[in-house]
mmCIF file of C-alpha atoms and ligand atoms in Angstrom:
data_model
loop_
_atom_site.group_PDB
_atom_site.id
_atom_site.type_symbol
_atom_site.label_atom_id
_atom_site.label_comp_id
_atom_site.label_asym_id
_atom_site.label_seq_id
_atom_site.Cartn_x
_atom_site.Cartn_y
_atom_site.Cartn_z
ATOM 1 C CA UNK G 1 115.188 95.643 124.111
ATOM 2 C CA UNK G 2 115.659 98.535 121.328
ATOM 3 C CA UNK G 3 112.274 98.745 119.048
ATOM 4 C CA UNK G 4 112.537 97.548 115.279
ATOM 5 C CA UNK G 5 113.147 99.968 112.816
ATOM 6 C CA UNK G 6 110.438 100.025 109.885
ATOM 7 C CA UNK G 7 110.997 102.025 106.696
ATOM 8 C CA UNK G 8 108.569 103.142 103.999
ATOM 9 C CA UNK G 9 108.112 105.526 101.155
ATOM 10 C CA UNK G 10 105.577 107.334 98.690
ATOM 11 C CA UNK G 11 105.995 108.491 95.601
ATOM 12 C CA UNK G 12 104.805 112.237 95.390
ATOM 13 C CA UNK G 13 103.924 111.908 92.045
ATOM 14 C CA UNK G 14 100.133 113.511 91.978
ATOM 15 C CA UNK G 15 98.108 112.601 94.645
ATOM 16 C CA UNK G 16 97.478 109.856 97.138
ATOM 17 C CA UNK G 17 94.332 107.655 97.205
ATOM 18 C CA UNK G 18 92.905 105.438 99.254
ATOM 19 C CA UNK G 19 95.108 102.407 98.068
ATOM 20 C CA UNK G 20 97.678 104.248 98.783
ATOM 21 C CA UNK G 21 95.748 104.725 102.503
ATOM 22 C CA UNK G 22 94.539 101.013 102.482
ATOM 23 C CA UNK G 23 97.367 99.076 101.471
ATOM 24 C CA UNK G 24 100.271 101.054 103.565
ATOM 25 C CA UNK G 25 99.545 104.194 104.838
ATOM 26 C CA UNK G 26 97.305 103.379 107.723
ATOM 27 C CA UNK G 27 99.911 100.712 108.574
ATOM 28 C CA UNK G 28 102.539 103.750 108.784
ATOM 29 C CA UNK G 29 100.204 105.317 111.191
ATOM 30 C CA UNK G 30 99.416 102.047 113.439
ATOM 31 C CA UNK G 31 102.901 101.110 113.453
ATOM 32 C CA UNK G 32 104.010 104.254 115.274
ATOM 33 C CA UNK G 33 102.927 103.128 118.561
ATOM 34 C CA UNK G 34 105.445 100.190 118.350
ATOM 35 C CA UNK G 35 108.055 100.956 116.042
ATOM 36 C CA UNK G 36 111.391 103.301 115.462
ATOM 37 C CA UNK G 37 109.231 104.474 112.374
ATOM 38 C CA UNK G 38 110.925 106.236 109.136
ATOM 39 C CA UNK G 39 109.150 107.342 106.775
ATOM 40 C CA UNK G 40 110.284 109.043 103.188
ATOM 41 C CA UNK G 41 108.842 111.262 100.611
ATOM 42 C CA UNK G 42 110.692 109.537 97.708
ATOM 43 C CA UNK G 43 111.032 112.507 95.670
ATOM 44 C CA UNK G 44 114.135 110.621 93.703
ATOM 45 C CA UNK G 45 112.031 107.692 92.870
ATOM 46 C CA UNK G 46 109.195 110.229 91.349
ATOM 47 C CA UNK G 47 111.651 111.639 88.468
ATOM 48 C CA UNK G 48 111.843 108.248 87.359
ATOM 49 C CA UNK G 49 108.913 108.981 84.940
ATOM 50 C CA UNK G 50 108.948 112.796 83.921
ATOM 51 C CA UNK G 51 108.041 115.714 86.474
ATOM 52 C CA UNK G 52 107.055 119.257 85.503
ATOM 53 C CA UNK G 53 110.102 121.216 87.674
ATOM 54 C CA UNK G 54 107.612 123.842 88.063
ATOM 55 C CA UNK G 55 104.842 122.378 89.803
ATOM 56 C CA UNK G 56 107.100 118.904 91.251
ATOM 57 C CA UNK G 57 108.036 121.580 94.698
ATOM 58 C CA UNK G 58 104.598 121.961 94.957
ATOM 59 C CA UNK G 59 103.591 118.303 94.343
ATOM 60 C CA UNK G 60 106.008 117.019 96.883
ATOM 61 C CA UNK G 61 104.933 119.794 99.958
ATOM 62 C CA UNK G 62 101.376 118.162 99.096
ATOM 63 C CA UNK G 63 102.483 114.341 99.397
ATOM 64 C CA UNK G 64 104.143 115.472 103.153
ATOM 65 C CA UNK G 65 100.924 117.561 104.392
ATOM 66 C CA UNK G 66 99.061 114.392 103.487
ATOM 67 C CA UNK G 67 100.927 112.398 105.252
ATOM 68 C CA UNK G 68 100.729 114.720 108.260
ATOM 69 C CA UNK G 69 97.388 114.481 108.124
ATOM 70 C CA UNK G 70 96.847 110.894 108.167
ATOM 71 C CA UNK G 71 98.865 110.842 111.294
ATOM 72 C CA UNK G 72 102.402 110.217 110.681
ATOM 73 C CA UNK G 73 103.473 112.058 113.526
ATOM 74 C CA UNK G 74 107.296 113.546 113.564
ATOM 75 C CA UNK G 75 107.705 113.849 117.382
ATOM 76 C CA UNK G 76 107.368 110.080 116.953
ATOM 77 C CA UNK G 77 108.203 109.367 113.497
ATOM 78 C CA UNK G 78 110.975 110.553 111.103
ATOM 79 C CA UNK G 79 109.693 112.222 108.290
ATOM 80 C CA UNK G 80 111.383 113.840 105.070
ATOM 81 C CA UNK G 81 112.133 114.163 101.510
ATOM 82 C CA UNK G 82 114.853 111.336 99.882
ATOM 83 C CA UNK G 83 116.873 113.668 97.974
ATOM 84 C CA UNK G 84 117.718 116.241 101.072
ATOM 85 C CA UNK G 85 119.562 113.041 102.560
ATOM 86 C CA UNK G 86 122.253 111.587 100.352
ATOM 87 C CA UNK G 87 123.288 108.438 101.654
ATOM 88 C CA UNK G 88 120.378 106.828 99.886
ATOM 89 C CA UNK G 89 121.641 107.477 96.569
ATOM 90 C CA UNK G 90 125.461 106.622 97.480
ATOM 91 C CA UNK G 91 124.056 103.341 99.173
ATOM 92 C CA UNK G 92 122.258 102.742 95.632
ATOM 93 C CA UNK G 93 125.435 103.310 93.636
ATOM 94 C CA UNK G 94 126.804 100.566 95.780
ATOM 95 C CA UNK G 95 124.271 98.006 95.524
ATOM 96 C CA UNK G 96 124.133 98.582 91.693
ATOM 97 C CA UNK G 97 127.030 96.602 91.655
ATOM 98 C CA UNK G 98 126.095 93.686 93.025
ATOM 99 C CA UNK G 99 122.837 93.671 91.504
ATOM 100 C CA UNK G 100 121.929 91.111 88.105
ATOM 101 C CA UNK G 101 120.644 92.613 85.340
ATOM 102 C CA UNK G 102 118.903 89.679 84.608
ATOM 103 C CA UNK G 103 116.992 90.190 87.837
ATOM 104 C CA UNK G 104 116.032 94.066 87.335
ATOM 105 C CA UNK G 105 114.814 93.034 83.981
ATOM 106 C CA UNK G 106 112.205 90.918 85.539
ATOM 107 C CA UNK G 107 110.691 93.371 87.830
ATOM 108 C CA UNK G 108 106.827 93.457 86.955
ATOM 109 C CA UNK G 109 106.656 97.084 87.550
ATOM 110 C CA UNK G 110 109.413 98.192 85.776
ATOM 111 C CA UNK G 111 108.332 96.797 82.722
ATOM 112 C CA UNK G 112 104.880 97.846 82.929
ATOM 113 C CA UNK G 113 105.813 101.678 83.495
ATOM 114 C CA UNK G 114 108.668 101.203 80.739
ATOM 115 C CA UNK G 115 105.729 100.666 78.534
ATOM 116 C CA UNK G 116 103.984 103.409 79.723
ATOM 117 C CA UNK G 117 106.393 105.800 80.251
ATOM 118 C CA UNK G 118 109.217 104.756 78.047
ATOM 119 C CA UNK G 119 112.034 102.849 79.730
ATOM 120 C CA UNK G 120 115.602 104.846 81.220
ATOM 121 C CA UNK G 121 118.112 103.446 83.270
ATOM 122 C CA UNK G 122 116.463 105.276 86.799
ATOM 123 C CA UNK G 123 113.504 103.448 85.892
ATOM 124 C CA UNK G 124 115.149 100.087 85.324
ATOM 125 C CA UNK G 125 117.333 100.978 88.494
ATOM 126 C CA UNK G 126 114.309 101.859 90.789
ATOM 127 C CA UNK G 127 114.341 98.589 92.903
ATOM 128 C CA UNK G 128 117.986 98.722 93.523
ATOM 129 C CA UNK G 129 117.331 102.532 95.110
ATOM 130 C CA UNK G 130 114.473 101.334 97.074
ATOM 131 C CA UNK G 131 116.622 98.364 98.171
ATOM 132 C CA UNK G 132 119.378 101.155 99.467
ATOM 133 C CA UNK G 133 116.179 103.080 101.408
ATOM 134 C CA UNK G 134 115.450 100.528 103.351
ATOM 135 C CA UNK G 135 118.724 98.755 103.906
ATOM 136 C CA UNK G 136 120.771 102.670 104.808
ATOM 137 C CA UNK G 137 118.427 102.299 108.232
ATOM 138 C CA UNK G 138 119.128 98.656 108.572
ATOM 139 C CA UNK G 139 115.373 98.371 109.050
ATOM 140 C CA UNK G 140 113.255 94.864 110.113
ATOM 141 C CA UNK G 141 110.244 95.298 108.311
ATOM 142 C CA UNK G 142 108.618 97.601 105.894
ATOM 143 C CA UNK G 143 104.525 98.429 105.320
ATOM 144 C CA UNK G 144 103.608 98.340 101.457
ATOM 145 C CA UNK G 145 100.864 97.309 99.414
ATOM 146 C CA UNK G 146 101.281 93.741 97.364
ATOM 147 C CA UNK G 147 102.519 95.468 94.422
ATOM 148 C CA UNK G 148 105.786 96.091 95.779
ATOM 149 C CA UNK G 149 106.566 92.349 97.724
ATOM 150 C CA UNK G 150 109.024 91.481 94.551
ATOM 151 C CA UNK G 151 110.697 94.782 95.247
ATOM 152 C CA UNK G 152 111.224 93.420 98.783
ATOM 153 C CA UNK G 153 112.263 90.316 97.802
ATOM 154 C CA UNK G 154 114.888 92.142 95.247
ATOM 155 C CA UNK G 155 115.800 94.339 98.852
ATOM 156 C CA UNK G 156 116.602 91.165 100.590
ATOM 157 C CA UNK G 157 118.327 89.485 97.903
ATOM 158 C CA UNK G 158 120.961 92.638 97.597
ATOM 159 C CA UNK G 159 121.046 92.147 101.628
ATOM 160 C CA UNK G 160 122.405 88.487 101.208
ATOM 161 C CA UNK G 161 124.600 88.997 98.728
ATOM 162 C CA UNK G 162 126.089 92.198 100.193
ATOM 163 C CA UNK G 163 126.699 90.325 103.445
ATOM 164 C CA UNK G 164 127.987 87.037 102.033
ATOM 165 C CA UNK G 165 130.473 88.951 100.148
ATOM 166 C CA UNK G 166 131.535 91.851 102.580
ATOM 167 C CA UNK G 167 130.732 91.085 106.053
ATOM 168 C CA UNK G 168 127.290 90.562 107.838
ATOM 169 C CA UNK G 169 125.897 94.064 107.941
ATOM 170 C CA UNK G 170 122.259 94.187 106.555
ATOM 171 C CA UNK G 171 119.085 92.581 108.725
ATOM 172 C CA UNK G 172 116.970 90.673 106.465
ATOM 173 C CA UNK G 173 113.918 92.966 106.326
ATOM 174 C CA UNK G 174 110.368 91.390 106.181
ATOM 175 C CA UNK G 175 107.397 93.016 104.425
ATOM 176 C CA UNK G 176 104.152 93.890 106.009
ATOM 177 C CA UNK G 177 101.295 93.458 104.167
ATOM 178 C CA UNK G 178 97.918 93.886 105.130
ATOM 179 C CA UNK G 179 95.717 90.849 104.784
ATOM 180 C CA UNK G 180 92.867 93.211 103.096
ATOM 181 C CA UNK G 181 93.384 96.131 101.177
ATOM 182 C CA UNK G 182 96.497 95.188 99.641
ATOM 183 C CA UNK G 183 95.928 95.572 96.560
ATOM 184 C CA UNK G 184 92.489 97.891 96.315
ATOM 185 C CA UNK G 185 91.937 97.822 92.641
ATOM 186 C CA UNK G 186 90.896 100.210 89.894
ATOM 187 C CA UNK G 187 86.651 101.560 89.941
ATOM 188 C CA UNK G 188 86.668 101.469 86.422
ATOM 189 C CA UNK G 189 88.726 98.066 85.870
ATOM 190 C CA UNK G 190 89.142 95.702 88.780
ATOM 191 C CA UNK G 191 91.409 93.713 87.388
ATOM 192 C CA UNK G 192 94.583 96.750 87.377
ATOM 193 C CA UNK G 193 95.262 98.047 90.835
ATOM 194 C CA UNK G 194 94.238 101.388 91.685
ATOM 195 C CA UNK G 195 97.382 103.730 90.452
ATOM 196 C CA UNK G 196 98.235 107.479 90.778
ATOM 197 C CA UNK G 197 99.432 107.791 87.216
ATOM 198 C CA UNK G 198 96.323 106.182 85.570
ATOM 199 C CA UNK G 199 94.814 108.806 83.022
ATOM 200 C CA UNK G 200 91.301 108.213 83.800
ATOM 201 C CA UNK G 201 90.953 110.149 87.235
ATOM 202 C CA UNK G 202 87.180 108.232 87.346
ATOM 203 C CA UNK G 203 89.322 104.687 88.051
ATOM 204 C CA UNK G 204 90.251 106.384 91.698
ATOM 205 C CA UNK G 205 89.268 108.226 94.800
ATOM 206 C CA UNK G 206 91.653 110.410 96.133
ATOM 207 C CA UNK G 207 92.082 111.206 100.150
ATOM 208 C CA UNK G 208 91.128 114.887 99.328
ATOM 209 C CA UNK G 209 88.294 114.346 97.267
ATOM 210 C CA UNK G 210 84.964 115.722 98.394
ATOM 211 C CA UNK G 211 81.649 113.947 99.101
ATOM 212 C CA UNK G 212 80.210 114.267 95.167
ATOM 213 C CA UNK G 213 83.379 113.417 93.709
ATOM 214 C CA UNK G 214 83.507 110.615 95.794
ATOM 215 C CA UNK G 215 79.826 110.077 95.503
ATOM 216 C CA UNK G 216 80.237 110.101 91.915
ATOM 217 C CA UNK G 217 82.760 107.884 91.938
ATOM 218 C CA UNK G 218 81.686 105.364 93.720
ATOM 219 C CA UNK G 219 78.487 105.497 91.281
ATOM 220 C CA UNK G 220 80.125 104.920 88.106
ATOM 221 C CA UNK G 221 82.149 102.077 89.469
ATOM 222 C CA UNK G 222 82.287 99.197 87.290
ATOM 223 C CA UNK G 223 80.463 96.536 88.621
ATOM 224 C CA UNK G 224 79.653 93.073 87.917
ATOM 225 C CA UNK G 225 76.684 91.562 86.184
ATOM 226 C CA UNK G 226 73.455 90.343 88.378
ATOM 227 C CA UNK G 227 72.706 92.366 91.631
ATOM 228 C CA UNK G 228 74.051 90.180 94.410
ATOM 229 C CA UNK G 229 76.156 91.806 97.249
ATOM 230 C CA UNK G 230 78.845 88.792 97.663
ATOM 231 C CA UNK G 231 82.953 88.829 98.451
ATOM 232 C CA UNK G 232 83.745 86.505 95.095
ATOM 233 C CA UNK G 233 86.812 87.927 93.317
ATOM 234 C CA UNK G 234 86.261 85.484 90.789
ATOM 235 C CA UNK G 235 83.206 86.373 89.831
ATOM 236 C CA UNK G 236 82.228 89.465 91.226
ATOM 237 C CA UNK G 237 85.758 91.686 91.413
ATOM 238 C CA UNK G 238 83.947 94.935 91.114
ATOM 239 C CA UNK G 239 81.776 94.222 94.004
ATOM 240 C CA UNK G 240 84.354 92.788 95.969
ATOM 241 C CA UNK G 241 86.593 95.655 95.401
ATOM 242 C CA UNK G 242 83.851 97.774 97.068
ATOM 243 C CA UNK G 243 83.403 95.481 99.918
ATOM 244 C CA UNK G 244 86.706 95.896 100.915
ATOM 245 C CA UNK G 245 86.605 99.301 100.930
ATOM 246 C CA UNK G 246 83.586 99.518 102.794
ATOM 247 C CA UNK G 247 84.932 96.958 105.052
ATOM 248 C CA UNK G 248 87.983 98.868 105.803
ATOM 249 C CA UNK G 249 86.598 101.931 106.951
ATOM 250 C CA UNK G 250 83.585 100.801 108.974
ATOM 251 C CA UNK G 251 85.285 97.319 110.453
ATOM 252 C CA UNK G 252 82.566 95.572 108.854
ATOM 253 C CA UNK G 253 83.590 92.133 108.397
ATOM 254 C CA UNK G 254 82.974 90.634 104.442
ATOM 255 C CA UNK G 255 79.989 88.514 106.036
ATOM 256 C CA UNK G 256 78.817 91.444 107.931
ATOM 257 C CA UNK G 257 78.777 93.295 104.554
ATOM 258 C CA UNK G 258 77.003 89.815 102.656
ATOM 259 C CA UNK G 259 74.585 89.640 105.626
ATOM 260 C CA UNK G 260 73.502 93.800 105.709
ATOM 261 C CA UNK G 261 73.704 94.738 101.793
ATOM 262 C CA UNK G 262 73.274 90.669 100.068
ATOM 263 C CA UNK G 263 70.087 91.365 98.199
ATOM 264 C CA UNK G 264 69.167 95.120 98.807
ATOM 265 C CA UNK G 265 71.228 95.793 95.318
ATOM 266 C CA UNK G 266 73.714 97.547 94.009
ATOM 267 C CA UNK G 267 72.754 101.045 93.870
ATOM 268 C CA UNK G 268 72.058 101.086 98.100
ATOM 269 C CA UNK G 269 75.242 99.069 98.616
ATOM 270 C CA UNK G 270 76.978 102.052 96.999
ATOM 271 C CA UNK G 271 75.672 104.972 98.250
ATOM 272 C CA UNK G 272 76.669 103.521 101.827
ATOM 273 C CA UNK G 273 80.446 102.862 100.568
ATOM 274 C CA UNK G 274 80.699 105.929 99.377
ATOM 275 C CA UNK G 275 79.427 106.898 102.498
ATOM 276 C CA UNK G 276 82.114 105.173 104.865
ATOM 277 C CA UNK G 277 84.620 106.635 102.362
ATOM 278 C CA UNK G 278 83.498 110.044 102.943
ATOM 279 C CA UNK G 279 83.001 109.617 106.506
ATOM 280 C CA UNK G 280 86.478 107.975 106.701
ATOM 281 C CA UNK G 281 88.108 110.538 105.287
ATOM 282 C CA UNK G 282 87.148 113.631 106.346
ATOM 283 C CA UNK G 283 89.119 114.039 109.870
ATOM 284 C CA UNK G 284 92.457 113.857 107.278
ATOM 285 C CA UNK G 285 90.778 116.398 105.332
ATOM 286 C CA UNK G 286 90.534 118.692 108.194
ATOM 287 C CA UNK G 287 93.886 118.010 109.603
ATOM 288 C CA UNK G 288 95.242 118.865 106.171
ATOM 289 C CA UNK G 289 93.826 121.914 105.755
ATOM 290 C CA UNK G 290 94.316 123.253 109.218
ATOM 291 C CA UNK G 291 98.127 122.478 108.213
ATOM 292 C CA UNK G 292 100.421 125.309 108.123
ATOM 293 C CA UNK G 293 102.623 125.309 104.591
ATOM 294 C CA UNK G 294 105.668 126.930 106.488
ATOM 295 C CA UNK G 295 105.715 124.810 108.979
ATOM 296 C CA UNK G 296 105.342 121.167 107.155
ATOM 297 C CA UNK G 297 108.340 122.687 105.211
ATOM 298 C CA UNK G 298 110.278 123.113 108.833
ATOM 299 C CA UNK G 299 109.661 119.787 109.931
ATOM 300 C CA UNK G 300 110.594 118.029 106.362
ATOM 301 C CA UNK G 301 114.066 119.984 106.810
ATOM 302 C CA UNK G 302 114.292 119.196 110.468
ATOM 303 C CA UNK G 303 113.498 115.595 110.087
ATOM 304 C CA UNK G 304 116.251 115.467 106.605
ATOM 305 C CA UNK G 305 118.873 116.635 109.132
ATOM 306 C CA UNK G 306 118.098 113.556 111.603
ATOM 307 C CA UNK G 307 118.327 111.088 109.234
ATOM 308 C CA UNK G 308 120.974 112.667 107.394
ATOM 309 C CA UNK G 309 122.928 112.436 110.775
ATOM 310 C CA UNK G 310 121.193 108.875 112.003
ATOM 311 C CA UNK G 311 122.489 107.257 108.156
ATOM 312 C CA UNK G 312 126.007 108.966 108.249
ATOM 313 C CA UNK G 313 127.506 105.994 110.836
ATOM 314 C CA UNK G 314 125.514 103.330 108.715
ATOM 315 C CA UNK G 315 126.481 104.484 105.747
ATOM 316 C CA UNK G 316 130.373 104.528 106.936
ATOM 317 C CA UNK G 317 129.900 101.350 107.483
ATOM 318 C CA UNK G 318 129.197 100.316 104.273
ATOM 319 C CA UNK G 319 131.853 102.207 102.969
ATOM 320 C CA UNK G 320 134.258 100.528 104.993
ATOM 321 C CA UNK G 321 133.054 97.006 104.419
ATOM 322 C CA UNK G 322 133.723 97.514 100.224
ATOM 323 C CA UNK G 323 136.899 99.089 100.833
ATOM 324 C CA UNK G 324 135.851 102.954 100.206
ATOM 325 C CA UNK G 325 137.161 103.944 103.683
ATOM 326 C CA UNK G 326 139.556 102.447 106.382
HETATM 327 N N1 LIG R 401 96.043 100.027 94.557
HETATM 328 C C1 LIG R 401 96.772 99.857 95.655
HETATM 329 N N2 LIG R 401 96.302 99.077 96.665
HETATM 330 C C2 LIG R 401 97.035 98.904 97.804
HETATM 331 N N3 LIG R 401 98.242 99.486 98.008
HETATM 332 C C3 LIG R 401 98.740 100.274 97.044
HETATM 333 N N4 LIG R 401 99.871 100.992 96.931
HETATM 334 C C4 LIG R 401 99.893 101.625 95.731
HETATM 335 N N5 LIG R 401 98.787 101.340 95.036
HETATM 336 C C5 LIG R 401 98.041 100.499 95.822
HETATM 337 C C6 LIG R 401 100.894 101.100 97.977
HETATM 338 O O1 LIG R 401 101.049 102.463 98.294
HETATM 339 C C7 LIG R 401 102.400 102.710 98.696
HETATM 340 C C8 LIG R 401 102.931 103.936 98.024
HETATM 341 O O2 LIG R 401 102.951 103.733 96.621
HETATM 342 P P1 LIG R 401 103.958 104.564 95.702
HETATM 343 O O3 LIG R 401 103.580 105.975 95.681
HETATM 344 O O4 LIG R 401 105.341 104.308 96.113
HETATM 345 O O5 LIG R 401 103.852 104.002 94.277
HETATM 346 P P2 LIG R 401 103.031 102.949 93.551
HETATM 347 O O6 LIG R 401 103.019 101.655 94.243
HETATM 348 O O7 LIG R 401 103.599 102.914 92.210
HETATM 349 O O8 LIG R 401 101.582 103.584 93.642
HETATM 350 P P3 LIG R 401 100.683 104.194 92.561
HETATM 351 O O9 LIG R 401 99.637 104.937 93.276
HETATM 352 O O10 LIG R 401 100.244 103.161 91.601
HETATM 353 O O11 LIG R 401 101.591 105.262 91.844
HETATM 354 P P4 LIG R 401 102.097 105.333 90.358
HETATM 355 O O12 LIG R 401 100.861 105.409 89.530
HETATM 356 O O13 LIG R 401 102.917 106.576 90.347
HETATM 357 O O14 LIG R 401 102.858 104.096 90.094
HETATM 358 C C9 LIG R 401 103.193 101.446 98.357
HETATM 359 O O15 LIG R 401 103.457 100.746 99.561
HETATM 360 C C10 LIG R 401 102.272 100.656 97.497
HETATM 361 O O16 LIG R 401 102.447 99.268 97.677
#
């Protein structure tokens, strides 16, 4: 039987931390050893909210060696940047037109960046592009944190509606989201998710940090009143935040965690997350910087001419189905 196809993306826009790594990106990795795995620097997606052209190159080359690092591996895996293949962006143009309005103006993240950012119609079209990602591969299922499951649901709406009106073509494609760590939330306010593009670089830890930033970090958490190590988002988000964390890079379970760190306080509880983080990350840290720049840029340009070759046939398809070619 052929393997699935799963499709994910990352914004390069500054650089990845560890909800980034918790909620999807060691999913990208695990899924490898089952999956026909494609995976996309969504360089198109970044320019939504403004890019310096002068350091974006350099930015982008970053988000891949990370990536490389982690483990996405491109004798297994295809691997490359959005804009080199263009069939995403016709596919988009497409399924703009059967997208509602009404529905775009709905999406939870677009109206939170439109407030930061100022709104512009790549912004309010964002979901509709990553609907045409993951539909040009026709792919089952896709790893991403929770922030991005009414995205999917947007993806698979555009799916119906495409095939009830042209002609089965799309799969249905189902999200994967991890039960912990899908939403790993801001140090300095658990109740916003950790985010690339917040201004206060304290609120996250990023996968190339060293051992005092991260030390620091982990330090000046916010954390909840009275000194009790217990998994209570209710009551105790900073803490629990932390515990996941911890939990996710030593296997600890939550009880394990309660059990080991309950009443020893908060200040020894910490200094051992921010050891698991540190410990956790520093094999990516190596790979990455025994990465060779030349090279990561052969393999992003070898793996944009597979998939621009792999979505030329899929996207005919399309094409043919609305009446664009015979
Ligand atoms: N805090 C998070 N916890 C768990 N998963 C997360 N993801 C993002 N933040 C968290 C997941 O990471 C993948 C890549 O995200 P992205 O780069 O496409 O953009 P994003 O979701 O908008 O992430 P950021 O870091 O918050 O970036 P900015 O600040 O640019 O918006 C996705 O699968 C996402 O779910």
């Amino acid at each position: 039987m052929a393997r699935q196809t799963v499709f994910s993306g990352i914004q390069p826009t500054g650089n990845i931390h560890i909800g980034n790594y918790l909620g999807a990106l060691r999913n990208w990795v695990a899924l490898q050893a089952e999956y026909d795995c494609i995976y996309c620097v969504v360089d198109l997606h970044a320019i939504t909210v403004p890019q310096d052209p002068a350091t974006f190159p350099a930015d982008r080359h970053d988000a891949a060696k990370v990536l490389l690092a982690m483990g996405v591996d491109p004798t297994r895996s295809l691997l490359y940047y959005q804009s080199r293949v263009p069939q995403h962006a016709e596919l988009s143009w497409i399924l703009s037109t059967i997208a509602s309005t009404g529905q775009l103006s709905r999406m939870t993240q677009f109206k939170d960046k439109a407030d930061k950012a100022g709104s512009n119609l790549g912004l309010y079209a964002y979901p509709v592009l990553m609907a045409a990602d993951i539909l040009l591969f026709r792919a089952d299922a896709v790893p991403v944190g929770e922030d991005q499951k009414q995205h999917l649901e947007l993806t698979r709406d555009l799916a119906e509606r495409f095939n009830a009106r042209f002609g089965p073509e799309f799969p249905l494609p189902e999200p994967i989201i991890p039960k912990t760590g899908a939403r790993i939330m801001s140090l300095q306010d658990p109740a916003n998710k950790m985010s690339k593009s917040d201004p206060d670089p304290e609120s996250r830890i990023l996968i190339l940090d060293d051992a005092a930033t991260i030390q620091r970090r982990v330090k000046r958490a916010v954390t909840d009143s009275g000194g009790e190590v217990r998994y209570d988002w209710a009551a105790k988000p900073g803490i629990s935040n932390l515990m996941e964390m911890y939990g996710l890079f030593t296997g600890a379970s939550m009880d394990q965690i309660e059990a080991d760190f309950g009443g020893g306080g908060y200040g020894r509880f910490k200094g051992a997350v921010a050891e698991a983080i540190i410990a956790g990350l520093a094999p990516m840290q190596q790979a990455y910087r025994a990465l060779d720049d030349a090279e990561v840029d052969r393999l992003l340009e070898e793996g944009a001419a597979v998939a621009r070759e792999r979505a030329e046939p899929l996207q005919q398809a399309v094409r043919r189905r609305v009446g664009l070619a015979v």
